[in-house]
Short mmCIF file of C-alpha atoms and ligand atoms in Angstrom, two decimals:
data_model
loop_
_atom_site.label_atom_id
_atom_site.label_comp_id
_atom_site.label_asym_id
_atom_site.label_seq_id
_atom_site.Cartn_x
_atom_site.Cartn_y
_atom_site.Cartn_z
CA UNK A 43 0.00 0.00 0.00
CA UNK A 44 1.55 3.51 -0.72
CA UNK A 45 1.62 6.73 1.07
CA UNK A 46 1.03 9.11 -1.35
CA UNK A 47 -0.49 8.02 -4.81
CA UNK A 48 -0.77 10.45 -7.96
CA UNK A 49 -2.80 8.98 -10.81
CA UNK A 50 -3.76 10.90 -13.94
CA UNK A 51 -3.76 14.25 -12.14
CA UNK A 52 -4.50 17.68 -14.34
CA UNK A 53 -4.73 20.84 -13.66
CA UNK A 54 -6.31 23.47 -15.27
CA UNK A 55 -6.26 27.09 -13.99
CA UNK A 56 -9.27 29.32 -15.14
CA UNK A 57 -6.85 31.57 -17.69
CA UNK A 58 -6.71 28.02 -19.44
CA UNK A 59 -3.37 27.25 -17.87
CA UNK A 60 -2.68 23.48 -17.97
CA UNK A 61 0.23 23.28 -15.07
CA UNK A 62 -0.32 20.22 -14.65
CA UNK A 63 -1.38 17.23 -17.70
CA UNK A 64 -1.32 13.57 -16.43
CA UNK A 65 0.86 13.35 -13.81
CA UNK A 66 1.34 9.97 -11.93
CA UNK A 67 3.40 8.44 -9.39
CA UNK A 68 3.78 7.03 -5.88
CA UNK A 69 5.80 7.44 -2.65
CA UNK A 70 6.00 4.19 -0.35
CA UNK A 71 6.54 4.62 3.11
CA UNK A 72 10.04 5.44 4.27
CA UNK A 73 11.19 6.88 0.51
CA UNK A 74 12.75 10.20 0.16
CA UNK A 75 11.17 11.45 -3.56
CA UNK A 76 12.59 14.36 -5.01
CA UNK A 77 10.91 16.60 -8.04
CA UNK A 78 12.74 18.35 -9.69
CA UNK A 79 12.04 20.97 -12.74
CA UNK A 80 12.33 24.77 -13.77
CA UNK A 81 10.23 27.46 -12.94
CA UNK A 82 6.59 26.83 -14.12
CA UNK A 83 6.90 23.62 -14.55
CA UNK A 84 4.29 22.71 -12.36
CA UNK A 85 5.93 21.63 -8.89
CA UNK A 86 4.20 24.27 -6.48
CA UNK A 87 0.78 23.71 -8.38
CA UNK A 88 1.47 19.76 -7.45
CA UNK A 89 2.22 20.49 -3.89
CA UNK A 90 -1.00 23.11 -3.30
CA UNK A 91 -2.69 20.31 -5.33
CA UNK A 92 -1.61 17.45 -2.47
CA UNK A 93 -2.01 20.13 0.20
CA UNK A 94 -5.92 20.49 -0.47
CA UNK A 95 -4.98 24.20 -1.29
CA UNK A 96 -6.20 24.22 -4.99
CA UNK A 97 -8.95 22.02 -6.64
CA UNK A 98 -8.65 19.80 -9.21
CA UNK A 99 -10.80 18.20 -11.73
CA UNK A 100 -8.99 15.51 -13.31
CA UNK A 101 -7.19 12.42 -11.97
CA UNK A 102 -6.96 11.63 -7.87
CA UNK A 103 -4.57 11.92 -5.02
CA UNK A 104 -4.75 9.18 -2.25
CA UNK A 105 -2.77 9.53 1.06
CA UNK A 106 -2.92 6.28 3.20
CA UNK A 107 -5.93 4.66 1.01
CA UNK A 108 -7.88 7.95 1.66
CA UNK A 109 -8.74 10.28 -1.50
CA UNK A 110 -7.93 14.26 -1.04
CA UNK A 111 -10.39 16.01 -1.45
CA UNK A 112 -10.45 17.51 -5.16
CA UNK A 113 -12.64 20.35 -3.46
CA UNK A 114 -9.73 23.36 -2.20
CA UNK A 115 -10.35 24.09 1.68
CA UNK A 116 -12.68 20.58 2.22
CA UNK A 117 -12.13 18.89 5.44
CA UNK A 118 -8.72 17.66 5.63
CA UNK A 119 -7.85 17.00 9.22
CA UNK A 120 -8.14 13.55 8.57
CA UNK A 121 -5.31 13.89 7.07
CA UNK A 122 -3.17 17.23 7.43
CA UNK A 123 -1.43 15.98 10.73
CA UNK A 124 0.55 13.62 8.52
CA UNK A 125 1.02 15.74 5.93
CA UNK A 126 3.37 18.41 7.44
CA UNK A 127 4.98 21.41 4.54
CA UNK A 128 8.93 23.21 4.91
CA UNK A 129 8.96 26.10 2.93
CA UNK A 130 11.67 28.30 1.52
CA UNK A 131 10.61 31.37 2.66
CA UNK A 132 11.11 30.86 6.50
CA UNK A 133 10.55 34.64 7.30
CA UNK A 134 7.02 34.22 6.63
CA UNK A 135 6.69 30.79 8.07
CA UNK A 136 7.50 31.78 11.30
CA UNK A 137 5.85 34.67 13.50
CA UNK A 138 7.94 37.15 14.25
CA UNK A 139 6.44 38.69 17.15
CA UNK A 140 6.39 34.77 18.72
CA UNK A 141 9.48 33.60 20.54
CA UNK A 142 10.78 30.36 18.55
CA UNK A 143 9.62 27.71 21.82
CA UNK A 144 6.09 28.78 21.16
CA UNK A 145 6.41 28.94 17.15
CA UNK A 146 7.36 25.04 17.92
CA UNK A 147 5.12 24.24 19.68
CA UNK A 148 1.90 25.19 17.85
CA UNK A 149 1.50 22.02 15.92
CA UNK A 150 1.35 19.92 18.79
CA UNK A 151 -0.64 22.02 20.83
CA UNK A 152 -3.44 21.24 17.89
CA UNK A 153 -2.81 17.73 18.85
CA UNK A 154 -3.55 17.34 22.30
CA UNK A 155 -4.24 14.04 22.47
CA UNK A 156 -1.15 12.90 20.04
CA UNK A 157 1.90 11.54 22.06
CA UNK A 158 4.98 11.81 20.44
CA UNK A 159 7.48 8.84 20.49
CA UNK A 160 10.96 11.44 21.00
CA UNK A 161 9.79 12.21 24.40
CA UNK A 162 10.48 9.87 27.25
CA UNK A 163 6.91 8.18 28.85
CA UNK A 164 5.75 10.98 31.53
CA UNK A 165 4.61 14.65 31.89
CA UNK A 166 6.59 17.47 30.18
CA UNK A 167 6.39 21.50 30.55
CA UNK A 168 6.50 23.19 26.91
CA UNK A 169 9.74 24.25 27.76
CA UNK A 170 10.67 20.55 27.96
CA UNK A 171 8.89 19.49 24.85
CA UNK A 172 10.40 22.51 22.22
CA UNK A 173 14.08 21.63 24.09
CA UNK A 174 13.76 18.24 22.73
CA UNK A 175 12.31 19.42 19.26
CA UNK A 176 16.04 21.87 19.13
CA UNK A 177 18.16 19.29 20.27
CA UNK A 178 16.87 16.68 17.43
CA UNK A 179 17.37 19.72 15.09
CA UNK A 180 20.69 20.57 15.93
CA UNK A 181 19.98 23.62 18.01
CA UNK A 182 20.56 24.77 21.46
CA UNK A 183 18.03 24.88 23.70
CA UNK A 184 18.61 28.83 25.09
CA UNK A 185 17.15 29.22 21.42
CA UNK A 186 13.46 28.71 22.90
CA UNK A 187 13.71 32.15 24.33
CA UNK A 188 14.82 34.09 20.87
CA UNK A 189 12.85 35.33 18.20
CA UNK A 190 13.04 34.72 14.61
CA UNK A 191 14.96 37.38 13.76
CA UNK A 192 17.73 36.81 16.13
CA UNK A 193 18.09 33.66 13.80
CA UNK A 194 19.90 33.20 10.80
CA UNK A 195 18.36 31.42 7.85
CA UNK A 196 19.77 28.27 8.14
CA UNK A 197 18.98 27.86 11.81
CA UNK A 198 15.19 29.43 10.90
CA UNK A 199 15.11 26.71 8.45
CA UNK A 200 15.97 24.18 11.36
CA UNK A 201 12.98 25.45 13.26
CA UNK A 202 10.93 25.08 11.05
CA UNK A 203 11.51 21.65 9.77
CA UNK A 204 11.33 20.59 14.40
CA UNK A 205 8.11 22.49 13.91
CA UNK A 206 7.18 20.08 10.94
CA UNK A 207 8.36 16.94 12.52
CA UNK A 208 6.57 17.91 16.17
CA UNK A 209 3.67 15.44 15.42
CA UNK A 210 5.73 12.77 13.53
CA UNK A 211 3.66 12.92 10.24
CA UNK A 212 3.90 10.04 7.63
CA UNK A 213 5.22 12.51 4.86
CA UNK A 214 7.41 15.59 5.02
CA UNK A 215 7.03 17.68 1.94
CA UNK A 216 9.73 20.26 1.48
CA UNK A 217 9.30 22.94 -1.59
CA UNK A 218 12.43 24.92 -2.12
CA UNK A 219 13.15 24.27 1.75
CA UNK A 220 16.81 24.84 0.64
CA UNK A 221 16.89 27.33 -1.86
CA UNK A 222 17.73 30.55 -0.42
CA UNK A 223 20.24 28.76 1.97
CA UNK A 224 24.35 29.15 1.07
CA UNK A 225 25.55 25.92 -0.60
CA UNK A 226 27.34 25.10 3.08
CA UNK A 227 24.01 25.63 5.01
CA UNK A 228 22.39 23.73 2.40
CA UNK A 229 23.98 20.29 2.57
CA UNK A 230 24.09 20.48 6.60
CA UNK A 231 20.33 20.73 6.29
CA UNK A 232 19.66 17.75 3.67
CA UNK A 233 22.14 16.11 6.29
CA UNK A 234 19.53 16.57 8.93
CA UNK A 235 16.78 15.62 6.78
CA UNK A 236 18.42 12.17 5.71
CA UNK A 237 19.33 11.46 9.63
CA UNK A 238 15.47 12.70 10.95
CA UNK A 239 13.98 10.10 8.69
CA UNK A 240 15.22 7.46 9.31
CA UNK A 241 15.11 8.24 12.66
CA UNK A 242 11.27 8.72 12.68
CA UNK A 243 10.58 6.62 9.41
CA UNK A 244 9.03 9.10 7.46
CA UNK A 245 8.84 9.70 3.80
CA UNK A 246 9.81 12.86 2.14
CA UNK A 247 8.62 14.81 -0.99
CA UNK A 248 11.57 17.32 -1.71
CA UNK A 249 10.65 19.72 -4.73
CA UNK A 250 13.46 21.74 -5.88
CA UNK A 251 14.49 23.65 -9.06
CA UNK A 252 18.45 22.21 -8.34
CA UNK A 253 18.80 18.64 -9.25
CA UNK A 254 21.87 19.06 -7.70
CA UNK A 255 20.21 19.19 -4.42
CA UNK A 256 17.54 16.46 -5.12
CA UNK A 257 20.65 14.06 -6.05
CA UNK A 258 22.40 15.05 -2.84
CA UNK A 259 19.35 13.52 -0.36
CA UNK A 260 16.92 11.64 -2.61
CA UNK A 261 16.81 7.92 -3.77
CA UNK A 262 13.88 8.22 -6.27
CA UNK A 263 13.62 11.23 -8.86
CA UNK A 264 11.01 12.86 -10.69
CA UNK A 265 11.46 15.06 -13.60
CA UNK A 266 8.72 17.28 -14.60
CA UNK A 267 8.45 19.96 -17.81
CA UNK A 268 5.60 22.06 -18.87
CA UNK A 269 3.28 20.08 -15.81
CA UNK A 270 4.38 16.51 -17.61
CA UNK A 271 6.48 13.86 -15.86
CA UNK A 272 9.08 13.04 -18.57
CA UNK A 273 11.19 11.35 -16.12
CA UNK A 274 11.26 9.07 -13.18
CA UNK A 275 14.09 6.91 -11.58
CA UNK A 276 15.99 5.52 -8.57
CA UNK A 277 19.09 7.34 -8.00
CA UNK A 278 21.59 4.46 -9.42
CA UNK A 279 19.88 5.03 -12.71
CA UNK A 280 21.16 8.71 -12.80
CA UNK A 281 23.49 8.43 -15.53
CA UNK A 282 21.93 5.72 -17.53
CA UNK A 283 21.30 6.24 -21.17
CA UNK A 284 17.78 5.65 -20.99
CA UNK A 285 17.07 8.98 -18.89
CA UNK A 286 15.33 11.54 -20.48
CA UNK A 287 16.82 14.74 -22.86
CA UNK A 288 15.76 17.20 -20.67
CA UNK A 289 17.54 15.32 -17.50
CA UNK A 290 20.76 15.02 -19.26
CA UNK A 291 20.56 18.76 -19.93
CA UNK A 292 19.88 19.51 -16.76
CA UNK A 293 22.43 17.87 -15.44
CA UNK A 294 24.77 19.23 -17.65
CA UNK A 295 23.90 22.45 -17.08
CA UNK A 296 24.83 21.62 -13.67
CA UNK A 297 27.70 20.13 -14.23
CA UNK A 298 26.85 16.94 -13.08
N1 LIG B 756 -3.10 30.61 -9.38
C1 LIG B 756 -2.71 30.49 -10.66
N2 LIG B 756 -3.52 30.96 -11.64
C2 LIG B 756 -3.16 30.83 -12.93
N3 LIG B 756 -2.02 30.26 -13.38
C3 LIG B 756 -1.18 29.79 -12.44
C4 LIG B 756 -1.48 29.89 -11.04
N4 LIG B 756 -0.45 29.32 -10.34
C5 LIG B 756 0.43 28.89 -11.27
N5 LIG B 756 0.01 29.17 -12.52
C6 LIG B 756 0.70 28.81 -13.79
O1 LIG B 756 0.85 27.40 -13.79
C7 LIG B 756 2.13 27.03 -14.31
C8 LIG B 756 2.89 26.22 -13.27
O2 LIG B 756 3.20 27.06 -12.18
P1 LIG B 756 3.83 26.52 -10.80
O3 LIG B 756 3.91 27.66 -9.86
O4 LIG B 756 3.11 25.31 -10.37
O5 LIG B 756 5.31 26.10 -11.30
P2 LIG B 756 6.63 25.89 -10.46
O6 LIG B 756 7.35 24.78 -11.13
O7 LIG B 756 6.31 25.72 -9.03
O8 LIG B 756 7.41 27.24 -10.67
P3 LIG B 756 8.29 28.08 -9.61
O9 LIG B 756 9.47 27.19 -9.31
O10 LIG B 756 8.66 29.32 -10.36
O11 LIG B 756 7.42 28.34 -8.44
C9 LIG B 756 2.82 28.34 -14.69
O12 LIG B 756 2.61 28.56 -16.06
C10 LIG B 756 2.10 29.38 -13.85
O13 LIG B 756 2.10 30.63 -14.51
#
């Protein structure tokens, strides 16, 4: 059974837009899938798409055997705790009049009766709990106290991803998460992706513009162009003759 499941999914925005025409694929649990294509090639409309935050008419998206909603804004609780989003633009993820322990903290608190499995069995102040979310992030814990913009990016960035991975969902999707990070900053944080799942088993959806990036943490590639998937492989495969004209030119453009 997979996680995520794309089948025949199109969209059409109402200026007649197609940004997305047949896409299919799947993510089983534990993969890390990275997308990968230029600007407007349909990767943002995909995630809103498997979000709930757009509508679609054409094909379906099933999480865990259940079908999202092709209605934008329909009930998705059922769902949205184990769907949990890292954006690139962490200024406007995180509140800046909030200090970061109580930024952390929101998802769980929506949660109340979820217990996560990185906190030792007993009681815990909120103090306690957004420590522990740092310290499996990589930061220190007198960094509950600060505000955002005491914060560089790449330690933002950490937030939010312990923010993301607060209630343990089944898939992590990360759009540009990495993007406006130095190259340095960048790799440290695919580092910590790679080491949180498979410490908490999750699967990941990382949509980038770089394939550089998505061949740095992901085993299973997509390739999309004008809203079509022209590509699609496991990582060994990267340099295989079958892939795709576009792939090899973007990864010679890259100078892969
Ligand atoms: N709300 C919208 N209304 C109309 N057209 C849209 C809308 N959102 C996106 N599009 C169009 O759909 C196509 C795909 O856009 P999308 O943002 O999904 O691509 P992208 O690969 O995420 O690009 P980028 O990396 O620049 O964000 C583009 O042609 C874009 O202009």
């Amino acid at each position: 059974m997979s996680l995520l499941k794309v089948e025949q999914l199109s969209k059409v925005y109402t200026n007649n837009i197609a940004a997305l025409q047949g896409v299919s694929f799947q993510i089983e649990r534990g993969e890390i899938v990275g997308i990968v294509g230029e600007s407007g090639s349909g990767k943002s409309t995909l995630t809103k798409l498997i979000l709930g935050l757009e509508s679609y008419k054409q094909g379906c998206i099933t999480f865990n055997e259940q079908q999202i909603p092709p209605k934008k804004r329909a009930d998705v609780r059922a769902y949205r705790k184990n769907i949990q989003m890292v954006f690139q633009d962490t200024n406007s993820a995180l509140n800046p009049k909030l200090p970061i322990g109580k930024s952390l903290l929101e998802p769980l608190n929506n949660f109340t009766d979820f217990t996560p499995s990185y906190l030792p069995p007993g009681k815990h102040t909120n103090r306690e709990k957004a420590e522990r979310l740092l310290e499996m992030v990589g930061l220190e814990k007198v960094m509950v106290d600060r505000y955002p913009d005491e914060l560089s990016g790449g330690q933002k960035q950490r937030v939010c991803i312990a923010r993301a991975i607060s209630i343990e969902p089944a898939l992590l999707v990360c759009d540009e998460a990495t993007a406006s990070l130095d190259v340095s900053v960048q790799v440290r944080i695919l580092e910590l992706l790679k080491t949180l799942q498979r410490n908490l088993q999750m699967s990941i959806l990382f949509i980038s513009h770089d394939i550089r990036t998505v061949t740095n943490l992901c085993d299973i590639i997509l390739v999309m162009k004008n809203g079509c998937l022209v590509d699609h492989f496991q990582l060994s495969d990267l340099y295989a003759p079958e892939r795709h004209s576009y792939t090899k030119a973007l990864l010679q453009a890259a100078m892969l």
